[in-house]
Coordinates of C-alpha atoms in Angstrom, one line a residue:
Chain A
X1 CA 12.8 45.3 2.3
X2 CA 10.5 47.7 0.4
X3 CA 10.3 50.0 3.8
X4 CA 14.5 50.0 3.7
X5 CA 14.4 51.2 0.2
X6 CA 11.7 53.9 1.0
X7 CA 13.5 55.2 4.0
X8 CA 16.9 55.2 2.2
X9 CA 15.8 56.9 -0.6
X10 CA 13.7 59.4 1.7
X11 CA 16.3 60.2 4.2
X12 CA 18.6 60.2 0.8
X13 CA 16.8 63.0 -0.3
X14 CA 16.6 64.7 2.7
X15 CA 20.4 64.7 3.2
X16 CA 20.7 66.1 -0.6
X17 CA 18.2 68.8 0.1
X18 CA 20.0 69.9 3.4
X19 CA 23.1 69.4 1.4
X20 CA 22.1 72.3 -1.0
X21 CA 20.8 74.3 1.7
X22 CA 24.4 74.6 3.3
X23 CA 25.3 76.6 0.2
X24 CA 22.0 78.4 -0.8
X25 CA 21.7 80.4 2.5
X26 CA 23.5 83.3 2.9
X27 CA 22.8 83.1 6.9
X28 CA 25.9 81.1 8.4
X29 CA 24.4 79.9 11.5
X30 CA 21.7 78.4 9.0
X31 CA 24.0 76.6 7.0
X32 CA 25.8 75.4 9.8
X33 CA 22.6 73.9 11.0
X34 CA 21.9 72.7 7.4
X35 CA 25.1 70.8 7.6
X36 CA 23.9 69.1 10.8
X37 CA 20.2 68.3 9.1
X38 CA 22.4 66.7 6.3
X39 CA 24.5 65.1 8.5
X40 CA 21.9 63.7 11.0
X41 CA 19.9 62.5 7.7
X42 CA 22.8 60.6 6.7
X43 CA 22.5 59.1 10.3
X44 CA 19.1 58.1 9.9
X45 CA 20.3 56.7 6.4
X46 CA 22.8 54.2 8.5
X47 CA 19.9 53.3 10.8
X48 CA 17.8 52.6 7.8
X49 CA 20.5 50.2 6.3
X50 CA 20.7 48.6 10.3
X51 CA 23.8 49.9 11.0
X52 CA 22.4 51.0 14.6
X53 CA 25.2 51.8 16.4
X54 CA 27.2 53.7 13.6
X55 CA 23.6 55.7 13.1
X56 CA 23.5 56.7 16.7
X57 CA 27.5 57.6 17.0
X58 CA 26.9 59.6 13.8
X59 CA 24.2 61.7 14.8
X60 CA 25.7 62.3 18.4
X61 CA 28.9 63.3 17.0
X62 CA 27.5 65.5 14.4
X63 CA 25.2 67.8 17.0
X64 CA 28.4 69.0 18.9
X65 CA 30.5 69.4 16.0
X66 CA 27.9 71.5 13.9
X67 CA 26.7 73.8 16.6
X68 CA 30.6 74.4 17.4
X69 CA 31.1 75.3 13.8
X70 CA 28.3 77.6 13.9
X71 CA 30.0 79.9 16.5
X72 CA 32.9 79.8 14.5
X73 CA 31.5 81.0 11.4
X74 CA 29.7 83.8 13.6
X75 CA 33.1 84.4 14.9
X76 CA 35.1 84.9 11.3
X77 CA 32.4 85.8 8.9
X78 CA 31.8 89.5 7.8
X79 CA 28.4 88.8 7.4
X80 CA 26.9 86.2 9.9
X81 CA 23.1 87.0 9.9
X82 CA 23.0 87.4 5.9
X83 CA 21.8 90.5 6.3
X84 CA 23.8 92.6 4.2
X85 CA 23.7 90.6 0.9
X86 CA 27.2 90.0 0.5
X87 CA 28.4 87.6 -2.0
X88 CA 31.0 85.1 -0.6
X89 CA 31.8 82.5 -3.7
X90 CA 33.9 82.8 -6.4
X91 CA 34.8 80.5 -9.6
X92 CA 31.2 79.6 -9.7
X93 CA 31.4 78.2 -13.3
X94 CA 34.0 75.8 -12.5
X95 CA 32.5 74.7 -9.3
X96 CA 29.1 74.0 -10.5
X97 CA 30.8 72.0 -13.9
X98 CA 33.5 70.3 -11.2
X99 CA 30.3 69.0 -8.8
X100 CA 28.2 68.1 -11.3
X101 CA 31.1 66.0 -13.1
X102 CA 31.4 64.3 -9.9
X103 CA 28.3 63.9 -9.1
X104 CA 27.6 62.3 -12.6
X105 CA 30.9 60.0 -12.6
X106 CA 30.2 59.0 -9.1
X107 CA 26.0 57.7 -10.2
X108 CA 27.6 56.1 -13.6
X109 CA 29.7 54.6 -11.1
X110 CA 27.0 53.3 -9.0
X111 CA 24.7 52.1 -12.1
X112 CA 27.2 50.2 -14.6
X113 CA 28.9 47.8 -12.7
X114 CA 26.7 44.3 -11.6
X115 CA 27.2 44.7 -7.8
X116 CA 26.9 40.8 -7.6
X117 CA 24.7 38.7 -5.2
X118 CA 22.9 40.8 -2.8
X119 CA 23.2 39.9 1.0
X120 CA 19.9 39.8 2.8
X121 CA 20.4 39.0 6.0
X122 CA 22.4 40.6 8.6
X123 CA 23.6 40.3 12.2
X124 CA 21.4 41.8 15.2
X125 CA 22.5 45.2 16.3
X126 CA 23.6 43.8 19.9
X127 CA 25.6 40.9 17.9
X128 CA 27.2 44.0 15.4
X129 CA 28.0 45.9 18.2
X130 CA 29.7 43.0 20.2
X131 CA 31.6 42.5 16.9
X132 CA 32.8 46.0 16.4
X133 CA 34.0 46.1 19.9
X134 CA 36.4 42.7 19.3
X135 CA 37.4 43.6 16.2
X136 CA 38.7 46.9 17.6
X137 CA 40.0 45.5 20.4
X138 CA 41.6 42.7 18.6
X139 CA 42.4 42.7 14.6
X140 CA 42.1 46.5 14.1
X141 CA 44.2 47.6 16.9
X142 CA 46.7 49.4 15.5
X143 CA 44.2 51.0 13.1
X144 CA 42.1 52.2 16.2
X145 CA 45.2 53.0 18.1
X146 CA 46.3 55.1 15.4
X147 CA 43.3 57.0 15.6
X148 CA 43.7 57.6 19.3
X149 CA 47.3 59.0 18.7
X150 CA 45.8 61.0 15.6
X151 CA 43.1 63.0 17.9
X152 CA 46.0 63.8 20.5
X153 CA 48.2 65.1 17.9
X154 CA 45.3 67.3 16.2
X155 CA 44.5 68.6 19.7
X156 CA 48.2 69.9 20.4
X157 CA 48.5 71.0 16.7
X158 CA 45.3 72.9 16.4
X159 CA 45.8 74.6 20.2
X160 CA 49.5 75.4 19.6
X161 CA 48.5 77.1 16.2
X162 CA 45.9 78.7 17.3
X163 CA 47.0 80.2 21.2
X164 CA 48.1 83.7 20.8
X165 CA 51.9 84.9 20.4
X166 CA 53.3 86.0 23.4
X167 CA 55.6 89.3 22.9
Chain B
X1 CA 2.4 47.6 31.4
X2 CA 1.0 48.8 28.2
X3 CA 2.3 51.7 26.0
X4 CA -0.7 54.2 26.8
X5 CA 0.3 53.3 30.3
X6 CA 4.0 54.7 29.6
X7 CA 2.8 57.9 28.6
X8 CA 0.4 58.1 30.9
X9 CA 3.0 57.8 33.9
X10 CA 5.4 59.9 32.1
X11 CA 2.6 62.7 31.8
X12 CA 2.0 62.4 35.6
X13 CA 5.6 62.3 36.4
X14 CA 5.7 65.6 34.1
X15 CA 3.1 67.4 36.3
X16 CA 4.4 66.1 39.6
X17 CA 8.1 68.1 38.6
X18 CA 6.4 71.3 37.4
X19 CA 4.6 71.4 41.1
X20 CA 8.1 70.5 42.5
X21 CA 9.8 73.5 39.8
X22 CA 7.3 75.7 41.3
X23 CA 7.9 74.9 45.3
X24 CA 11.5 75.0 44.6
X25 CA 11.3 78.6 43.3
X26 CA 8.9 80.1 45.2
X27 CA 9.0 77.9 48.5
X28 CA 5.5 77.1 48.1
X29 CA 3.5 74.2 47.5
X30 CA 0.9 74.5 45.3
X31 CA -0.6 71.8 43.2
X32 CA -2.9 73.6 40.5
X33 CA 0.1 76.1 39.7
X34 CA 1.4 74.2 36.7
X35 CA -1.8 74.2 35.3
X36 CA -2.8 78.1 35.7
X37 CA 0.4 79.2 34.4
X38 CA 0.2 76.6 31.5
X39 CA -3.6 78.1 31.0
X40 CA -2.0 81.7 31.6
X41 CA 0.7 81.4 29.2
X42 CA -1.5 80.0 26.6
X43 CA -4.1 83.2 26.6
X44 CA -1.2 85.8 26.8
X45 CA -0.8 87.9 23.8
X46 CA 1.9 86.1 21.8
X47 CA 4.8 89.0 20.6
X48 CA 7.6 88.2 18.2
X49 CA 10.6 89.5 17.4
X50 CA 11.0 92.0 14.5
X51 CA 13.0 89.9 12.4
X52 CA 13.4 86.3 13.6
X53 CA 15.1 83.9 11.5
X54 CA 11.8 82.3 11.2
X55 CA 12.6 78.8 10.4
X56 CA 14.9 78.6 13.6
X57 CA 12.7 80.6 16.1
X58 CA 9.7 78.0 15.3
X59 CA 11.6 75.0 15.5
X60 CA 14.0 75.2 18.9
X61 CA 11.1 74.8 21.0
X62 CA 10.1 71.8 19.4
X63 CA 13.2 70.5 19.1
X64 CA 14.2 71.0 22.6
X65 CA 10.9 69.1 23.8
X66 CA 11.3 66.1 21.5
X67 CA 15.3 65.9 22.6
X68 CA 14.0 65.4 26.1
X69 CA 11.0 63.0 25.2
X70 CA 13.4 60.9 22.7
X71 CA 16.1 60.4 25.2
X72 CA 13.2 59.3 27.9
X73 CA 11.8 56.5 25.2
X74 CA 14.8 54.2 25.6
X75 CA 15.0 54.1 29.2
X76 CA 13.1 51.4 31.1
X77 CA 10.3 52.0 33.4
X78 CA 9.8 48.8 34.8
X79 CA 11.1 45.2 34.1
X80 CA 10.4 44.4 30.0
X81 CA 8.6 48.1 29.8
X82 CA 10.6 50.2 27.6
X83 CA 9.2 52.3 24.5
X84 CA 11.9 51.3 22.5
X85 CA 14.3 48.6 23.4
X86 CA 17.6 49.9 21.5
X87 CA 20.5 47.7 21.2
X88 CA 22.7 50.9 22.0
X89 CA 20.6 52.6 24.0
X90 CA 23.2 54.1 26.1
X91 CA 24.4 55.6 23.5
X92 CA 21.3 57.1 22.0
X93 CA 20.6 58.9 25.2
X94 CA 23.8 60.8 24.5
X95 CA 22.9 61.8 21.0
X96 CA 19.5 62.5 21.8
X97 CA 20.7 64.9 24.7
X98 CA 23.1 66.5 22.5
X99 CA 20.4 68.1 20.4
X100 CA 19.2 70.0 23.6
X101 CA 22.1 72.2 23.1
X102 CA 21.5 72.9 19.4
X103 CA 17.9 73.7 20.6
X104 CA 19.3 76.0 22.9
X105 CA 21.9 77.7 20.2
X106 CA 18.7 77.8 17.5
X107 CA 16.8 79.5 20.5
X108 CA 19.6 82.2 21.1
X109 CA 20.4 82.6 17.4
X110 CA 17.0 83.0 15.9
X111 CA 15.1 86.0 17.4
X112 CA 18.1 88.4 16.4
X113 CA 18.4 90.0 19.8
X114 CA 21.4 90.7 21.5
X115 CA 21.2 89.2 24.8
X116 CA 19.7 85.7 23.5
X117 CA 22.6 85.3 21.4
X118 CA 24.9 85.7 24.1
X119 CA 23.2 83.2 26.2
X120 CA 23.1 81.0 23.5
X121 CA 26.6 81.1 23.3
X122 CA 27.0 80.9 26.8
X123 CA 25.4 77.7 26.5
X124 CA 27.7 76.5 23.9
X125 CA 30.6 77.4 26.5
X126 CA 28.9 75.3 29.2
X127 CA 28.3 72.4 26.6
X128 CA 31.8 72.0 26.1
X129 CA 32.3 71.5 29.8
X130 CA 29.7 68.9 30.5
X131 CA 29.2 67.0 27.5
X132 CA 32.0 64.7 28.6
X133 CA 30.7 64.6 32.1
X134 CA 27.7 63.0 30.4
X135 CA 29.5 60.5 28.3
X136 CA 31.8 59.4 30.4
X137 CA 30.3 58.1 33.6
X138 CA 27.6 56.4 31.1
X139 CA 30.8 54.7 29.8
X140 CA 31.3 53.1 32.9
X141 CA 28.0 51.9 33.5
X142 CA 27.8 50.4 30.1
X143 CA 31.3 48.8 31.3
X144 CA 29.8 47.1 34.2
X145 CA 26.8 46.1 32.4
X146 CA 28.7 44.8 29.4
X147 CA 26.3 46.0 27.1
X148 CA 24.8 49.2 25.6
X149 CA 21.3 48.4 26.4
X150 CA 19.6 50.6 29.3
X151 CA 17.9 47.5 30.4
X152 CA 21.3 45.6 30.9
X153 CA 22.5 48.6 32.7
X154 CA 19.6 48.2 35.3
X155 CA 19.7 44.5 35.4
X156 CA 23.9 44.7 36.3
X157 CA 22.7 46.5 39.3
X158 CA 20.7 43.6 41.1
X159 CA 23.7 43.2 43.5
X160 CA 24.7 46.7 44.1
X161 CA 23.9 49.6 42.8
X162 CA 25.9 51.6 40.8
X163 CA 25.6 54.2 43.3
X164 CA 28.1 52.3 45.5
X165 CA 29.8 50.8 42.7
X166 CA 30.8 54.0 41.0
X167 CA 29.8 56.7 43.5
X168 CA 32.5 59.2 41.8
X169 CA 30.3 58.7 38.3
X170 CA 27.2 59.3 39.7
X171 CA 28.5 62.7 41.7
X172 CA 29.9 63.6 38.2
X173 CA 26.7 62.8 36.3
X174 CA 24.3 64.2 39.0
X175 CA 25.8 67.5 38.2
X176 CA 26.4 67.0 34.7
X177 CA 22.4 66.4 34.3
X178 CA 21.9 69.4 36.4
X179 CA 23.9 71.4 33.8
X180 CA 21.9 69.9 30.8
X181 CA 18.8 70.5 31.9
X182 CA 20.0 74.1 33.1
X183 CA 18.8 74.1 36.4
X184 CA 20.5 76.6 38.9
X185 CA 23.5 76.6 39.6
X186 CA 24.0 76.3 35.7
X187 CA 21.2 78.8 34.7
X188 CA 23.2 81.8 34.1
X189 CA 22.3 81.8 30.3
X190 CA 18.5 82.1 31.0
X191 CA 18.3 84.0 34.1
X192 CA 17.4 87.5 34.6
X193 CA 21.3 88.7 34.3
X194 CA 20.5 88.6 30.4
X195 CA 16.9 89.7 30.5
X196 CA 15.7 86.0 30.2
X197 CA 18.4 84.9 28.0
X198 CA 17.3 82.2 25.2
X199 CA 13.8 82.3 26.9
X200 CA 13.5 85.9 26.9
X201 CA 12.4 86.2 23.0
X202 CA 9.9 83.8 23.5
X203 CA 6.0 84.3 24.7
X204 CA 2.9 83.0 24.7
X205 CA 2.4 79.5 23.9
X206 CA 6.0 79.1 22.4
X207 CA 7.1 79.8 25.7
X208 CA 5.1 77.4 27.2
X209 CA 6.4 74.9 24.8
X210 CA 10.2 76.0 26.0
X211 CA 9.0 75.6 30.0
X212 CA 7.3 72.1 29.5
X213 CA 10.6 71.5 27.5
X214 CA 12.7 72.3 30.5
X215 CA 10.4 70.1 33.1
X216 CA 10.8 66.8 30.2
X217 CA 14.5 67.4 30.5
X218 CA 14.5 67.6 34.2
X219 CA 12.0 64.5 34.3
X220 CA 14.5 62.6 31.7
X221 CA 17.5 63.3 33.4
X222 CA 16.5 62.0 36.5
X223 CA 15.4 59.1 34.8
X224 CA 18.6 58.6 33.6
X225 CA 20.3 59.4 37.1
X226 CA 17.7 56.7 38.3
X227 CA 18.2 53.9 35.4
X228 CA 22.3 54.3 35.4
X229 CA 23.2 54.5 39.1
X230 CA 19.6 53.8 41.4
X231 CA 19.0 50.8 39.8
X232 CA 16.1 51.5 37.8
X233 CA 12.9 49.3 39.1
X234 CA 14.9 47.1 41.4
X235 CA 13.5 47.5 45.0
X236 CA 11.4 45.2 47.4
X237 CA 7.5 44.6 47.8
X238 CA 6.3 47.4 45.7
X239 CA 5.8 47.0 41.9
X240 CA 9.0 48.0 39.5
X241 CA 7.4 51.1 38.0
X242 CA 6.3 52.8 41.5
X243 CA 9.8 52.1 42.5
X244 CA 10.9 53.9 39.1
X245 CA 8.5 56.6 39.9
X246 CA 9.2 57.2 43.6
X247 CA 13.0 57.1 42.8
X248 CA 12.8 59.7 39.6
X249 CA 10.7 62.0 41.8
X250 CA 13.1 62.2 44.6
X251 CA 16.2 62.7 42.3
X252 CA 14.5 65.8 40.4
X253 CA 13.5 67.1 43.5
X254 CA 17.1 66.7 44.8
X255 CA 18.1 68.5 41.7
X256 CA 15.6 71.6 42.0
X257 CA 16.2 71.9 45.5
X258 CA 20.6 71.8 45.3
X259 CA 21.2 74.1 43.1
X260 CA 19.2 77.0 45.2
X261 CA 21.8 76.3 48.1
X262 CA 24.7 77.5 46.0
X263 CA 25.5 80.5 43.6
X264 CA 25.4 80.7 40.2
X265 CA 28.2 79.7 38.1
X266 CA 29.7 81.8 35.4
X267 CA 30.0 79.6 32.3
X268 CA 34.1 80.1 32.5
X269 CA 34.1 78.6 35.9
X270 CA 32.1 75.7 34.8
X271 CA 34.4 75.3 32.0
X272 CA 37.7 75.3 33.8
X273 CA 36.0 73.0 36.7
X274 CA 34.7 70.6 34.2
X275 CA 38.1 70.2 32.1
X276 CA 40.6 70.5 35.3
X277 CA 38.6 68.3 37.6
X278 CA 35.8 66.7 36.2
X279 CA 37.3 65.1 33.2
X280 CA 40.4 63.6 34.8
X281 CA 38.1 62.4 37.7
X282 CA 35.9 60.9 35.0
X283 CA 38.7 58.7 34.1
X284 CA 39.6 57.7 37.6
X285 CA 35.8 56.7 37.7
X286 CA 36.6 54.8 34.5
X287 CA 40.0 52.9 35.8
X288 CA 38.3 51.9 38.7
X289 CA 35.1 50.3 37.5
X290 CA 37.5 48.2 34.9
X291 CA 39.7 47.5 37.6
X292 CA 37.0 46.0 39.6
X293 CA 35.5 44.4 36.9
X294 CA 38.9 42.9 36.5
X295 CA 39.1 41.7 40.4
X296 CA 35.5 40.1 40.0
X297 CA 36.2 37.8 37.4
Chain C
X1 CA 20.2 45.8 -5.4
X2 CA 18.1 48.7 -6.1
X3 CA 18.4 49.9 -2.5
X4 CA 22.3 49.7 -2.6
X5 CA 21.9 51.5 -5.7
X6 CA 20.0 54.6 -4.3
X7 CA 22.3 54.5 -1.5
X8 CA 25.2 55.0 -4.0
X9 CA 23.5 57.6 -6.1
X10 CA 22.8 59.8 -3.0
X11 CA 26.5 59.0 -1.7
X12 CA 27.4 60.3 -5.2
X13 CA 25.0 63.3 -5.1
X14 CA 26.1 64.3 -1.7
X15 CA 30.0 64.0 -3.2
X16 CA 28.8 66.4 -6.1
X17 CA 27.5 68.7 -3.6
X18 CA 30.4 68.8 -1.4
X19 CA 33.1 69.6 -4.2
X20 CA 30.4 72.2 -5.6
X21 CA 30.7 73.8 -2.6
X22 CA 34.5 73.2 -1.4
X23 CA 35.7 74.8 -4.6
X24 CA 33.0 78.1 -4.8
X25 CA 33.1 79.3 -1.4
X26 CA 35.7 82.0 -0.5
X27 CA 35.2 81.2 3.5
X28 CA 37.7 78.8 5.2
X29 CA 35.1 77.4 7.4
X30 CA 32.7 77.5 4.3
X31 CA 35.2 75.4 2.3
X32 CA 35.3 73.1 5.7
X33 CA 31.4 72.5 5.6
X34 CA 31.8 71.2 1.9
X35 CA 34.8 68.7 2.8
X36 CA 32.9 67.0 5.6
X37 CA 29.7 66.9 3.3
X38 CA 32.0 65.1 0.8
X39 CA 33.3 63.0 3.7
X40 CA 29.8 62.3 4.7
X41 CA 29.2 60.9 1.0
X42 CA 32.3 59.0 1.7
X43 CA 30.5 57.2 4.6
X44 CA 27.4 56.6 3.1
X45 CA 28.9 54.6 0.3
X46 CA 30.7 52.4 2.9
X47 CA 28.0 51.7 5.0
X48 CA 26.0 50.5 2.1
X49 CA 28.8 48.4 0.9
X50 CA 28.8 46.8 4.0
X51 CA 25.0 46.4 4.5
X52 CA 24.5 45.0 1.0
X53 CA 27.7 43.1 -0.1
X54 CA 29.4 42.1 3.1
X55 CA 27.4 42.3 6.3
X56 CA 29.8 40.0 7.9
X57 CA 32.5 42.1 7.7
X58 CA 33.0 43.9 10.6
X59 CA 35.8 46.1 9.3
X60 CA 33.7 48.0 7.2
X61 CA 32.2 49.4 10.3
X62 CA 35.9 50.3 11.6
X63 CA 36.5 52.0 8.1
X64 CA 33.6 54.3 8.9
X65 CA 34.6 54.9 12.7
X66 CA 37.9 56.0 11.5
X67 CA 36.3 58.2 8.9
X68 CA 34.0 59.9 11.3
X69 CA 37.4 60.4 13.8
X70 CA 38.6 62.4 10.7
X71 CA 36.1 64.4 10.4
X72 CA 36.4 66.1 13.9
X73 CA 40.1 66.0 13.3
X74 CA 39.5 68.0 10.5
X75 CA 37.2 70.2 11.9
X76 CA 39.6 70.6 15.0
X77 CA 43.1 71.7 12.8
X78 CA 41.1 73.8 10.4
X79 CA 39.4 75.8 13.4
X80 CA 43.0 75.9 14.4
X81 CA 44.1 77.3 11.2
X82 CA 41.7 80.0 11.4
X83 CA 42.1 81.6 14.5
X84 CA 45.6 81.8 13.4
X85 CA 44.8 83.2 10.2
X86 CA 42.2 85.5 11.7
X87 CA 44.7 86.8 14.5
X88 CA 47.4 87.4 11.8
X89 CA 45.1 89.1 8.9
X90 CA 41.7 89.8 10.6
X91 CA 39.9 87.7 8.3
X92 CA 39.9 83.8 6.7
X93 CA 38.4 84.7 3.0
X94 CA 40.6 82.7 1.1
X95 CA 40.7 85.2 -2.1
X96 CA 42.7 87.2 0.3
X97 CA 45.4 84.2 1.0
X98 CA 47.7 85.1 -1.7
X99 CA 51.1 85.1 0.2
X100 CA 52.3 81.8 -1.0
X101 CA 51.3 82.6 -4.8
X102 CA 55.0 82.6 -6.8

């Protein structure tokens, strides 16, 4: 249990630190890769919490997503390298207040309630993956299929929005 | 087999692949070439770009190497001989290989040079083309094994190798594996066309790490081809790890030689072919494996 | 117990950072990064609840899978919009996106 607490805390701190770095650096590639670091640390937290399939999946998906995010940053930013020292923020005070309030509210909610008994044992990774597959093809099939249709819709929508107008 | 012997075997594999790489590019088989090249690189003057993104510049070569080694750690060398036996090993191979691309884009961006930057983005274009062709044939392998474990993937091939059971998947995975380790004909972004491309701004010890990472990637991807399609340790008479080693080196040699026989592909050709032909074929492969699995029942 | 609380606190802090980012950045792509962080925080909470309160309930993992899909969709549509906006106006600065103001 102690190793679990330590690794969850370590990767949690890492995730927060990388998350803060995303908005502190002025180089766009750096901030995209910091987000990747944050998300990979979240994946490592999943692994520490014995959700092996989800952890590995998270680490895989985010690598591609965030690298592609980096190229879009460079394409669309005024100052991708951060050498021009442009300020690209607004309403700073409101945002800080909102962020701190959100975090504090979440922390209060985490601390106040009694969460009830903690379950110590957890199914093994092979068992979990098997059960997840059965669940997806059985009870949650509609949910899963909805996600598939949503992906298709988003692909078509994104392509049709982004495609150049023919004159 | 014990854990130190995995490392020794892997190191031996690395050296053999490095010798083969030299043979494929120069045509002469010289056993001491990797050793001499390594010593020469370590001793050479280190020139760094004027204003690099320091953190990314130092991280990229190490990340490349780590991605290759992590993917190799979940692949079995013999029955019961795997460094980390993950229940989701097949998926983990995918996720480790995804970081090859992160490392290359990082290495392209970090020096702040125009050529390496263009090369990094070209790599990203190639990634979009081949990443699906890595994932989908592996999915078909996992379907046949009915498990995400790499050991189960090998034991499912006792009667028939996946090479024969799903030849289409093998062909696609083989080509995609060559693209992951940016061998020719997929090596335009590191070629002399862009003054060395991504690796162009790296010198000395850092360049040695980049070269080592490339060799490690070739070895890891060959091992993955062997484990997923060529029956891993399965084979008569000889012990399992010898079979794994021989098959892996054979696949690596094929990868290194095949690419020399065809002209280089531009990244937009790779993209067009990957999406117009590769992905439909991979889907056909998955359908075919599913049908055979249902027929077997 | 303490591990659950630690994970939830991490989730709350990540959410706060993401909220700050989404509100303070002027660039569309940076705003999307803030949203991704908030979704990541939600996933941390979901996995923590699954692990420490209901490890038998597989549907919690399905929920996390759906959130991951949603992150990818948000990126795809967001980049589509960014591309359209960049074609039309030459920038994706949201300070300049005032066409809909009454």
